[in-house]
XYZ file of C-alpha atoms in Angstrom:
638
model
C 78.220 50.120 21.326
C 80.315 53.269 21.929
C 82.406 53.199 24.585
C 81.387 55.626 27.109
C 83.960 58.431 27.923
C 84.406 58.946 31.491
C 85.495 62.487 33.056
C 87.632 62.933 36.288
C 85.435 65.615 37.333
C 81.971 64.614 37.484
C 83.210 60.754 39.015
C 84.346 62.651 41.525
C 81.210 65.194 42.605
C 79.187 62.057 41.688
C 80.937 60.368 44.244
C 80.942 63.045 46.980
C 77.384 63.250 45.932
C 76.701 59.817 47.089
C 79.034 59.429 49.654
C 80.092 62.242 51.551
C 78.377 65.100 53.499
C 79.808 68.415 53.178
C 79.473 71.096 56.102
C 80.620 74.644 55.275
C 81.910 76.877 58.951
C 81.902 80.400 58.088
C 84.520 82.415 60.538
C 83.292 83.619 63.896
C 81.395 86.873 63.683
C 83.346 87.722 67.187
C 86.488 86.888 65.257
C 85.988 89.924 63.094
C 84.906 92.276 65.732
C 88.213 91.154 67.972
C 90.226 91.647 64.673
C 88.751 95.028 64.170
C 89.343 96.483 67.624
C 93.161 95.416 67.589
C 93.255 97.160 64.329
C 91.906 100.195 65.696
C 93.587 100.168 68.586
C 96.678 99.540 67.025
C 95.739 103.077 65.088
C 94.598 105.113 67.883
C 98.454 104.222 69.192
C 100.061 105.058 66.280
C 98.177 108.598 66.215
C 98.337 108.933 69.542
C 102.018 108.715 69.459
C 101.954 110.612 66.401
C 100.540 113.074 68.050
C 102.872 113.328 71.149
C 105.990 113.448 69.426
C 104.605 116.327 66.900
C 102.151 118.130 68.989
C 103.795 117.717 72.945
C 107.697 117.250 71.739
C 107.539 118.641 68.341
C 108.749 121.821 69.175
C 111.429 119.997 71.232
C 113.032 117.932 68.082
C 112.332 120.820 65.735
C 115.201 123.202 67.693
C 117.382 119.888 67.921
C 117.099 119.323 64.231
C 117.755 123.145 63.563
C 120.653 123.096 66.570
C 121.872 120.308 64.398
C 121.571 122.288 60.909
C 122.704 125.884 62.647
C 123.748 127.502 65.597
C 120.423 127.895 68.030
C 120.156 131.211 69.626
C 117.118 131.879 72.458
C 115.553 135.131 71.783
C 114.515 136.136 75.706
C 111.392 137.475 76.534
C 111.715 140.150 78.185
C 109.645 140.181 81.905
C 106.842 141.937 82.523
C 107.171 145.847 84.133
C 105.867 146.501 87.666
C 103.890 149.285 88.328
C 102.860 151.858 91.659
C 99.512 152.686 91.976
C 100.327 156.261 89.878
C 102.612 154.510 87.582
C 105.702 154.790 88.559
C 107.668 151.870 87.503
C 108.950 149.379 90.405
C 111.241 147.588 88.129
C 112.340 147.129 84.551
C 114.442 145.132 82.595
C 118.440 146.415 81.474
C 119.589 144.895 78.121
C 122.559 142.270 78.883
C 124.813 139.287 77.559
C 124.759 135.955 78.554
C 126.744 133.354 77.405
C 125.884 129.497 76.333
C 127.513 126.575 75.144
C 126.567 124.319 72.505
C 126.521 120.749 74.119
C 125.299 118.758 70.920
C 128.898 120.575 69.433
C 131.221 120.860 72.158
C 130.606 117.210 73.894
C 131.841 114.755 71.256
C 135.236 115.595 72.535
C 135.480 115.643 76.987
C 139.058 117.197 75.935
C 137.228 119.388 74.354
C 135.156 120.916 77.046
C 137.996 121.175 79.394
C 139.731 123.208 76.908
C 136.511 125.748 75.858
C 136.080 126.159 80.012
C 139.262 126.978 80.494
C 139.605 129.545 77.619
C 136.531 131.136 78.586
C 137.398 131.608 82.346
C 140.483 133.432 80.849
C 138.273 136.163 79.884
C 134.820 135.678 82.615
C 135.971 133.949 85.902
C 134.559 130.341 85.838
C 134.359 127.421 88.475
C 135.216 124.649 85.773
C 135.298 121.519 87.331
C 132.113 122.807 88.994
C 130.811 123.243 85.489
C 132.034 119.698 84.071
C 130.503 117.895 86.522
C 127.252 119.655 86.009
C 127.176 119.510 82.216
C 127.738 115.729 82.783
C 124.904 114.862 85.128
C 122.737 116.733 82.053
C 120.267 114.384 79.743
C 121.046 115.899 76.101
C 117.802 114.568 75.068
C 116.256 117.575 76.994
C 119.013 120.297 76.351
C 121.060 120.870 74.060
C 122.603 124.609 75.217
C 124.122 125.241 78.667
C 124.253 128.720 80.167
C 127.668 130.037 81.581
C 127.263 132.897 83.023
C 124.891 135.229 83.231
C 125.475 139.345 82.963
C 128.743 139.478 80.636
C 129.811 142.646 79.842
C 130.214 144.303 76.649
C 134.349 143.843 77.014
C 134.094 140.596 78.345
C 131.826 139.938 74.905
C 134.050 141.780 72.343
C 137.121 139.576 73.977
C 135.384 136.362 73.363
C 134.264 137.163 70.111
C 137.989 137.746 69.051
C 138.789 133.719 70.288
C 136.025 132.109 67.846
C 134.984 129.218 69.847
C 132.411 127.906 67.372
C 130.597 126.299 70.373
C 130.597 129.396 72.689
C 126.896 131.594 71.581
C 126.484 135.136 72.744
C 123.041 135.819 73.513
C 121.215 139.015 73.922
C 119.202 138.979 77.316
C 117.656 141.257 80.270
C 118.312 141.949 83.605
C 116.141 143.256 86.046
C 116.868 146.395 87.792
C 114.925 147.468 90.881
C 113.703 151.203 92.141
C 115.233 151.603 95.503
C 116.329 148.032 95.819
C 116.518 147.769 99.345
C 113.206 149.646 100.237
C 111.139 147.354 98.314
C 112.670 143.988 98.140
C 110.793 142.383 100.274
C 107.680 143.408 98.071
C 108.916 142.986 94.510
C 111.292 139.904 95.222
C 114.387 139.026 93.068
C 114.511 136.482 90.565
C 117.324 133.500 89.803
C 118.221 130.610 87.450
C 115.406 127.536 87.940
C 117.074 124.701 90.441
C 116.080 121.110 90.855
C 112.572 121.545 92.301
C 111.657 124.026 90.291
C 112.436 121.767 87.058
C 110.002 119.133 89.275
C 107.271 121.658 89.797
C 107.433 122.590 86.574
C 108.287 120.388 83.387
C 107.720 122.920 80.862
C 111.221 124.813 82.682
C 114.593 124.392 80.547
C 117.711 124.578 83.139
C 118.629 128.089 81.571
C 115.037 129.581 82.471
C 115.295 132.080 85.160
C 112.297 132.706 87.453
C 110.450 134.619 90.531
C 112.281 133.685 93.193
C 110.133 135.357 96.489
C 107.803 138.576 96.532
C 105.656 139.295 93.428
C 108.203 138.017 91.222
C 107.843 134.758 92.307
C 104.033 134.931 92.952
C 103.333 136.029 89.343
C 106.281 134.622 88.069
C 103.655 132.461 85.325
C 102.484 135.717 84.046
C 105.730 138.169 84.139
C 107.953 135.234 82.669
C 106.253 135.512 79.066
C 107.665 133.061 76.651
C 111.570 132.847 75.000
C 111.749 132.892 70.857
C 114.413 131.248 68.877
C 116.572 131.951 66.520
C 118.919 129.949 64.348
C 122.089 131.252 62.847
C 123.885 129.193 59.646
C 128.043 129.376 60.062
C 130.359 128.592 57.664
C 133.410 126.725 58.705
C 135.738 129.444 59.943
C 132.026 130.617 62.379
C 131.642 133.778 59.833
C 127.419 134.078 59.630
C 125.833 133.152 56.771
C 122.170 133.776 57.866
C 119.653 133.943 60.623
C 117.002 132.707 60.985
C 113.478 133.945 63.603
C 111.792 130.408 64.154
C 109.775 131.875 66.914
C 109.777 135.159 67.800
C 109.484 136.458 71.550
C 106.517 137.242 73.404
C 106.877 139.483 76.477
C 105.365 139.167 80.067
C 102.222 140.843 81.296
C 102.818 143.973 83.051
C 101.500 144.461 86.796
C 99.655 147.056 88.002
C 100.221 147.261 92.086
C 98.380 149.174 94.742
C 101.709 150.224 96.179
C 102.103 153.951 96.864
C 106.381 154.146 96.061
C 106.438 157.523 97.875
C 105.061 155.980 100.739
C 106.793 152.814 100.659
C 110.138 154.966 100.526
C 109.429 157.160 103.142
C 107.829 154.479 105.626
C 110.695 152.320 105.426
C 112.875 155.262 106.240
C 110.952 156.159 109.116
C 111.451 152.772 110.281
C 114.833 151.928 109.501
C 116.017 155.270 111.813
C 113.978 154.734 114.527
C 115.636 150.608 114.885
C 118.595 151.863 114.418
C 118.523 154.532 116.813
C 117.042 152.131 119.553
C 119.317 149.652 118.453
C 116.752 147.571 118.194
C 117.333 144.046 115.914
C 114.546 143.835 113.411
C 110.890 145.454 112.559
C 107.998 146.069 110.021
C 105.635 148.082 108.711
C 102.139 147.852 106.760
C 99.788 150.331 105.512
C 96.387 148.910 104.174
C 93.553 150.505 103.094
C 90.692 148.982 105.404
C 87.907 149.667 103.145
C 89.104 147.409 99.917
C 92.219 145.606 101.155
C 94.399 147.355 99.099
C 98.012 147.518 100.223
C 100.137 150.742 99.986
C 103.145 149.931 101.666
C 104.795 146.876 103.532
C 108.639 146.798 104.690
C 111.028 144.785 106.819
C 113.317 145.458 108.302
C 116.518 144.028 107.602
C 116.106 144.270 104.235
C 118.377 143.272 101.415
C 119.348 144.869 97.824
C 117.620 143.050 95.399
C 119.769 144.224 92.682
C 122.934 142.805 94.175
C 122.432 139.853 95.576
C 124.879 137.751 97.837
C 125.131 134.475 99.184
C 125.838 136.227 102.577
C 122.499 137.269 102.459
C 121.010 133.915 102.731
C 122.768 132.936 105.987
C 122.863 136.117 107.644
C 121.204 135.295 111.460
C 119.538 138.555 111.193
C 117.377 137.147 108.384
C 117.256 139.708 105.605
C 115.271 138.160 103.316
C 112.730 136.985 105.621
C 109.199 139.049 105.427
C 108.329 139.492 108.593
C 104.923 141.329 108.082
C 103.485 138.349 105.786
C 105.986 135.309 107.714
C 106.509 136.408 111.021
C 104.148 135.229 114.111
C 104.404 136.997 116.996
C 102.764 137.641 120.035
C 100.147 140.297 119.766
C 100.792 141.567 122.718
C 98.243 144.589 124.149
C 96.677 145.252 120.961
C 94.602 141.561 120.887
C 92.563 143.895 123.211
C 90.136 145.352 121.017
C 88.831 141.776 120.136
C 88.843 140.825 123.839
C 86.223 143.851 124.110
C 84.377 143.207 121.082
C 83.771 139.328 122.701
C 82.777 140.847 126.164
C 80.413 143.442 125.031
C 78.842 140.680 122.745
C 78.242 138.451 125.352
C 76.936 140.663 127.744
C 80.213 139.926 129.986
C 80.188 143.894 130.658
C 78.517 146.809 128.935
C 80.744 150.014 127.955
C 80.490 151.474 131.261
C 80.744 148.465 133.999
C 84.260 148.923 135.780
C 86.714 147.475 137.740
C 89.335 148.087 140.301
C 93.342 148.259 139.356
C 95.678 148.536 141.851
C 98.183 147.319 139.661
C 98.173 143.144 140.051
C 96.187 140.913 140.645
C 96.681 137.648 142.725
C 94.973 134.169 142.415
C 94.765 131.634 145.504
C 97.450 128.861 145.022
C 95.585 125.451 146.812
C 98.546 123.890 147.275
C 100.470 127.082 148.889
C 98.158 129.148 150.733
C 100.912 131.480 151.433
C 102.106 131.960 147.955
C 99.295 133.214 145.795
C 99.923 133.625 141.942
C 100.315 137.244 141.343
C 99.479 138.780 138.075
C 100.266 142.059 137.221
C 98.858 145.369 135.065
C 101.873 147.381 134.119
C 100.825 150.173 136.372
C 98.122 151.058 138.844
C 95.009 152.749 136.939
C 92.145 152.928 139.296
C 88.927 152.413 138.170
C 88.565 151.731 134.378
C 85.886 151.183 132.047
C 85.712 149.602 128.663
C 87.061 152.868 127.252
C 89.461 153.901 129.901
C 91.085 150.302 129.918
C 92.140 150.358 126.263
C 92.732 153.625 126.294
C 94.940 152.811 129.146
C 95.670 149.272 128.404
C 94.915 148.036 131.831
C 95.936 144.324 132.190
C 93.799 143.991 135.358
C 90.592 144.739 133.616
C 91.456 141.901 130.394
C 92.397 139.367 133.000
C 88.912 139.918 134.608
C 87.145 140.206 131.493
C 89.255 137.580 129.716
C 89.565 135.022 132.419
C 86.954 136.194 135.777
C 87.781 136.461 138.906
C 86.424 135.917 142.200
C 82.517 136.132 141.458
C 82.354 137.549 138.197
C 82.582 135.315 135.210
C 84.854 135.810 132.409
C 85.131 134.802 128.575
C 86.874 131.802 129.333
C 89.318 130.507 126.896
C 86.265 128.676 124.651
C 85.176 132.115 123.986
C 88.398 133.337 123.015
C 89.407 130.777 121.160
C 85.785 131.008 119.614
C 86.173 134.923 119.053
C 89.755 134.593 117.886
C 88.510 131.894 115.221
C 85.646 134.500 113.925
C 88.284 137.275 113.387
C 89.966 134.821 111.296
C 93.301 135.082 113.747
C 93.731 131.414 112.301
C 93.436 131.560 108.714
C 95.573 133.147 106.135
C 94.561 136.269 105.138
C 94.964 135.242 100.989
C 97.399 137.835 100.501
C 99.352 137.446 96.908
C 102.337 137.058 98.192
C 103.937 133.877 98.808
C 105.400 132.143 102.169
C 101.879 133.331 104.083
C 101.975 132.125 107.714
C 98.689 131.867 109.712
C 98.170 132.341 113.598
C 98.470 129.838 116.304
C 95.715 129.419 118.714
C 96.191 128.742 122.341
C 94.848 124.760 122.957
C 94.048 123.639 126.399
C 93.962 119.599 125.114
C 97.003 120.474 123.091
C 98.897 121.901 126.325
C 98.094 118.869 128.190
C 99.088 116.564 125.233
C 102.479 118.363 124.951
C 103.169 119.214 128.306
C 101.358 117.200 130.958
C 100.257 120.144 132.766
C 96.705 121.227 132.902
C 95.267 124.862 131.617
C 95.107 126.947 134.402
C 93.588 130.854 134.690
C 96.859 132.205 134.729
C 96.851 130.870 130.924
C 93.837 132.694 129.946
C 94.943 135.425 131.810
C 98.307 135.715 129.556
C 96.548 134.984 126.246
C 93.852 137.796 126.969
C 96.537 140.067 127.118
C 98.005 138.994 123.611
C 101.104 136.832 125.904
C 101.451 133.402 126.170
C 100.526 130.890 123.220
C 98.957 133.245 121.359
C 100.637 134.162 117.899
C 99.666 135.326 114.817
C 101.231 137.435 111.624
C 101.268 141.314 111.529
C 99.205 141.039 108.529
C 96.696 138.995 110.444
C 96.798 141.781 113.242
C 96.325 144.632 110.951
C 93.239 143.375 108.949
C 91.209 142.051 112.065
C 91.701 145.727 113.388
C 90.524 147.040 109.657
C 87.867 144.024 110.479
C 86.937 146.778 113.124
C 86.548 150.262 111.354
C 84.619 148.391 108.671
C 82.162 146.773 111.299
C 82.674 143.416 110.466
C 83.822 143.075 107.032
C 86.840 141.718 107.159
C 89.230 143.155 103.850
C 90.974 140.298 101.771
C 94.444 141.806 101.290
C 96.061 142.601 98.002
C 98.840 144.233 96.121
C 97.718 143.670 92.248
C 95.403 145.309 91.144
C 95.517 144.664 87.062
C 97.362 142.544 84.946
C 98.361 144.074 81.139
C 99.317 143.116 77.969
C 102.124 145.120 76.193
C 99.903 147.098 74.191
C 98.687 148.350 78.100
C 95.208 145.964 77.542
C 93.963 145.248 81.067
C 93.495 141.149 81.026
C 92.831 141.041 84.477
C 91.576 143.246 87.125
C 90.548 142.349 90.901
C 88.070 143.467 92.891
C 87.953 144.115 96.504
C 86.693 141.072 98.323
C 85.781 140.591 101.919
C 84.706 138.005 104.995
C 82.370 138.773 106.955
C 81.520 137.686 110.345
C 78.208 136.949 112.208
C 77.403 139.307 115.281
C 74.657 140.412 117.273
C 75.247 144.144 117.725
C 76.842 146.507 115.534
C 77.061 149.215 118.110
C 79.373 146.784 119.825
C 82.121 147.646 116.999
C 81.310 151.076 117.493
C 81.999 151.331 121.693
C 85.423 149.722 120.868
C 86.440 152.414 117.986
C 85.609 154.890 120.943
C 87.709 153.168 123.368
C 90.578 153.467 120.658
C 89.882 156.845 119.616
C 90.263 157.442 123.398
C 94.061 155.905 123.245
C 94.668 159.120 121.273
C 92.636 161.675 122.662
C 92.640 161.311 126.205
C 96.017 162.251 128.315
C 96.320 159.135 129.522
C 96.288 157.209 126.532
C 98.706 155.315 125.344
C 98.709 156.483 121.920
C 98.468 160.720 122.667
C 101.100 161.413 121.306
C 99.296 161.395 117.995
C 96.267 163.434 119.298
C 97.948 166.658 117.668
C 97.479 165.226 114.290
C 95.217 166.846 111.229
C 93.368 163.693 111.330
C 91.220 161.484 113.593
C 92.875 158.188 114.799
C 91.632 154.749 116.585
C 94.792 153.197 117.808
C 96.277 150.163 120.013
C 99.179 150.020 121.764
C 101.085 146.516 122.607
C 104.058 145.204 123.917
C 104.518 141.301 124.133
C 107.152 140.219 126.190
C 109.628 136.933 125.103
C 111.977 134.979 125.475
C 111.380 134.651 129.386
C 110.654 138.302 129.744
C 114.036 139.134 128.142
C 113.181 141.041 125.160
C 109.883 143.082 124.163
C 108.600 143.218 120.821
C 106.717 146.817 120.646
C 103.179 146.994 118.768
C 101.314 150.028 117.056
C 97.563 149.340 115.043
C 95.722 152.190 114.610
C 93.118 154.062 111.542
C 92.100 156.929 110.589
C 88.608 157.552 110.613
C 87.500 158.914 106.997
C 88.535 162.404 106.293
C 85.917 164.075 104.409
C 82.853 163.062 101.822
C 84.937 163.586 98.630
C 86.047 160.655 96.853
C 89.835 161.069 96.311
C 91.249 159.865 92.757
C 93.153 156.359 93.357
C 93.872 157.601 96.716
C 91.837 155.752 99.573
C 91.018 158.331 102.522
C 91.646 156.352 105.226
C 93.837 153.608 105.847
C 94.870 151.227 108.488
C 98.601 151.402 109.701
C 100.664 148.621 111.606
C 104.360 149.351 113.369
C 107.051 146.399 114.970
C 109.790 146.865 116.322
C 111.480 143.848 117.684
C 113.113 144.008 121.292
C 112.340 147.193 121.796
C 113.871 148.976 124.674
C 110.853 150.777 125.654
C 108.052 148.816 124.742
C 105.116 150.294 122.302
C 106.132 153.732 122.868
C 108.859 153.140 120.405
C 106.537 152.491 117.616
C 103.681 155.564 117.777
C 106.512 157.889 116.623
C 106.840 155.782 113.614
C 103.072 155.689 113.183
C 102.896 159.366 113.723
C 105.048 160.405 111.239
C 103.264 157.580 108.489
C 99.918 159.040 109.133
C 101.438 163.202 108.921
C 103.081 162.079 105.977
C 100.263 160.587 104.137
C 97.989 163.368 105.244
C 100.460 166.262 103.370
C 101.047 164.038 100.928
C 97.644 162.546 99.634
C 94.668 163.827 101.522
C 95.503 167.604 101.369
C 96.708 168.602 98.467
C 93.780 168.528 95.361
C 96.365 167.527 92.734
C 95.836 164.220 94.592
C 92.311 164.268 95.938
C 89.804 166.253 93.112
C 86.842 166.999 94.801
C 84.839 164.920 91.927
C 86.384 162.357 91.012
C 85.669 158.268 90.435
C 87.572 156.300 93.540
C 89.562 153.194 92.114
């Protein structure tokens, strides 16, 4: 019998076959899924990241590998030009030399630096320790170039270039020069190197950026700025130039088109600036709005500063120069928060145009704790009997404290009402003006009075604040467009300066429209018997505001002098508008506008600032409404 052969393999299977049970576990399903979502996510990192460092900072390590390969150069954008309603340009940009230092270069060696700073301040005066300590505090990872000095000139330039400090780069740039400086600096602004909290506004700003500082500059600053181009320049090794290179070429601001009139402007702040300095008076300002869009023609302050020549004295002067007072600036409104007082009696039936009452020149309020000594309030002179009309014609205080606050028998506003009527002609909001630095009114608060001074409000407080004294403040802008609130029964103009924004091929990208608020009320005529009371300040002999009544044109005006500091000083008021002077539609020239005059501790009160207003309103009549080369008989309005 043959032996039978036996075979490793099949003993063994036999045996598992008989033996052993086998069980087979296939990986978890969710072991896959969890496997596959780390692998994606690790993916959407690495693209994510990807993307980052060549989308967000590729720019950034593209000019530090060319820095590294050449000599970077920023191309500078030149700003956008500003524009007067008839374009005339505001301010333009003057070609000029900056210069910059290469850090990446010029750091490997601190020797080094000292050395470069001190040969450069042999030609362009230089604070170099200053310097030093600012270059070291700066993270190279973010900048590579550090400006110098700004505004070289050409034989400042041509003596560097003869030294051939290979780290030293002369850049082409622009400065801005402004038209008439002074007149209009408070409008146009003045623009400066960025500092730290502008770098923590705004990431996207390198240290050597210069920006709007105030005015337009600074309120458009996003769209005038345009955007820098670079340029990289290849040096052999005695800094002769091999080649340059445009990497990105420049792209220039947008252009604004204002609603300034710069005639106007000029001769307004003239007008101004003689009669303050002829009362030697300490401060003032002026606005001229067009009540019918909210256009602005003019607006100065007084002190002013030259924009094109900036000092640090400027900035600590106690006479504030660079403060706006018009858009800033509260103040007490003094007489001319009349008009509103009137509007607020007439619509609550308080009086009707024609109810009067008695001045014999003060009024006096029963003291309960001192019989004897009664609180006397007084109207700046004795006027007899006076009506709606006659009192703000007048400006009797007698008749506002009645109206405002009541007396004896007959019931007043109260301060609710005020407060209630001083809230509808938006006294506390900010008007939305595009400038920046906008201040808004503060409201008289009888809880707030207790809470901060313990004493109760009284009638004599009422009495005050319907007068325009006391706690009530507000901006001259805020003054000016509740009285435009008036002439345009109710509509109350959004105030604006740009009108357009352009491209440089003179493509409007923007444009604004006039905009308004308007208020609830129950009787239009109501606007209407307060114009007349105005129109009265000019007309009538008495009025406050006849001196006027001889011009070409027909005026509504208010008069007001606010007393402060403890009766010390007066700050003197005009508000006034023409009515419209004819049908005809006048090319970019409104026909009526709105016109507000301060004059800060004057010595005479408001009469001090109707000349000023006199001569705005003469001037703009010669100048715009009567001569056809200005006002085509058919023509479109802008």
């Amino acid at each position: 019998m043959a032996k039978k052969e036996i075979y490793l393999e099949e003993a063994v299977l036999d045996d598992l076959s008989q033996g052993l049970e086998i069980v087979e576990n296939p990986l978890s399903e969710k072991l896959f899924k969890v496997m596959g979502g780390v692998t994606l996510f690790l993916v959407f990192v690495f693209f994510l990241r990807l993307g980052y460092l060549v989308i967000y900072q590729g720019k950034e390590y593209q000019l530090r590998a060319f820095a590294n390969s050449g000599q970077q150069v920023v191309v500078r954008a030149p700003r956008g030009i500003i524009y007067d309603r008839f374009g005339k340009i505001l301010v333009t940009n003057q070609p000029s030399f900056d210069i910059v230092l290469n850090l990446s270069q010029i750091l490997k060696d601190e020797g080094t630096l000292k050395q470069v700073l001190e040969e450069v301040s042999q030609v362009v005066p230089l604070e170099v320790e200053e310097i030093k300590n600012l270059i070291a505090s700066i993270d190279l990872e973010k900048q590579a170039y550090f400006l110098l000095k700004k505004n070289v000139s050409l034989e400042q330039i041509i003596e560097l270039k003869k030294k051939k400090i290979p780290s030293l780069i002369i850049e082409n740039n622009f400065s801005r020069h402004y038209f008439e400086g002074e007149v209009f600096a408070h409008l146009l602004g003045y623009v400066g190197l960025v500092d730290k909290t502008d770098l923590a506004k705004n990431k996207k700003l390198g240290l050597n950026d210069e920006i709007g500082k105030s005015g337009l500059e600074l309120y458009y600053d996003e769209f005038l700025r345009g955007q820098d181009g670079v340029s990289l320049v290849y040096k052999d090794a005695v800094s002769n130039v091999l080649e340059e290179k445009m990497i990105n070429p420049p792209l220039a601001g947008k252009n604004l088109e204002t609603t300034i009139d710069a005639d106007l402007q000029q001769f307004f702040f003239e007008a101004l600036k003689n009669q303050i300095q002829s009362l030697q008076a300490a401060a003032g300002g002026g606005l001229v709005m067009d009540p019918a869009s909210g256009q602005i023609l003019a607006l100065v302050s007084f002190p002013s500063f030259d924009n094109n020549n900036l000092k640090k004295e400027f900035f600590i002067d106690k006479s504030r120069p660079l403060f706006n007072r018009i858009v800033s600036g509260v103040y007490s409104p003094g007489s001319t928060i009349k008009p509103l007082v009137a509007f607020a009696a007439l619509e609550e039936g308080i009086v009707d145009p024609f109810f009067s009452i008695f001045s014999a020149g003060f009024i006096e309020i029963p003291n309960p704790y001192f019989p004897n000594q009664p609180s006397r309030f007084l109207d700046w002179k004795p006027h007899g009997w006076v009506n709606l009309y006659s009192a703000l014609a007048r400006s009797s205080n007698i008749y506002f404290y009645q109206v405002g606050g009541g007396f004896g028998s007959f019931k007043g506003l109260g301060i609710e009402k005020l407060r209630e009527y001083w809230e509808k002609f938006l006294l506390n909001k900010k008007t939305g003006i595009d400038l920046p630095s906008e201040k808004s009114g503060l409201l008289p608060d009888p809880q707030q009075k207790e809470k901060n001074t313990g004493q109760i409000w009284r009638i004599g407080d009422t009495y005050n604040v319907a007068i325009g004294q006391g706690d009530l403040m507000i901006t001259p802008l805020e003054l000016l467009r509740y009285i435009a609130g008036i002439s345009q029964r109710g509509k109350f103009p959004v105030p604006f300066i740009v009108k357009s924004l352009k491209n440089s091929s003179q493509e409007i990208i923007f444009s604004r429209d006039p905009k308004f608020e308007e208020i609830s009320y129950k009787n239009q005529k109501n606007f209407e018997e307060v114009e007349k009371g105005m129109i009265d300040a000019v007309e009538k002999d008495y009025g406050t505001a006849h001196l006027l009544a001889d011009l070409p044109l027909k005026i509504a005006a208010k008069t007001g002098s606010a007393q402060i500091e403890n009766n010390k000083k007066v700050n003197a008021f005009f508000v006034g508008y023409n009515l419209p002077f004819s049908e005809r539609e006048c090319l970019n020239t409104p026909n009526q506008i709105a016109v507000l005059v301060l004059i800060e501790d004057a010595r005479e009160g408001s009469l001090n600032a109707v000349p000023v207003a006199k001569k705005v309103f003469q001037w703009y009549y010669d100048n715009r409404l009567s001569q056809d080369s200005f006002c085509p008989q058919k023509s479109e309005k802008n």
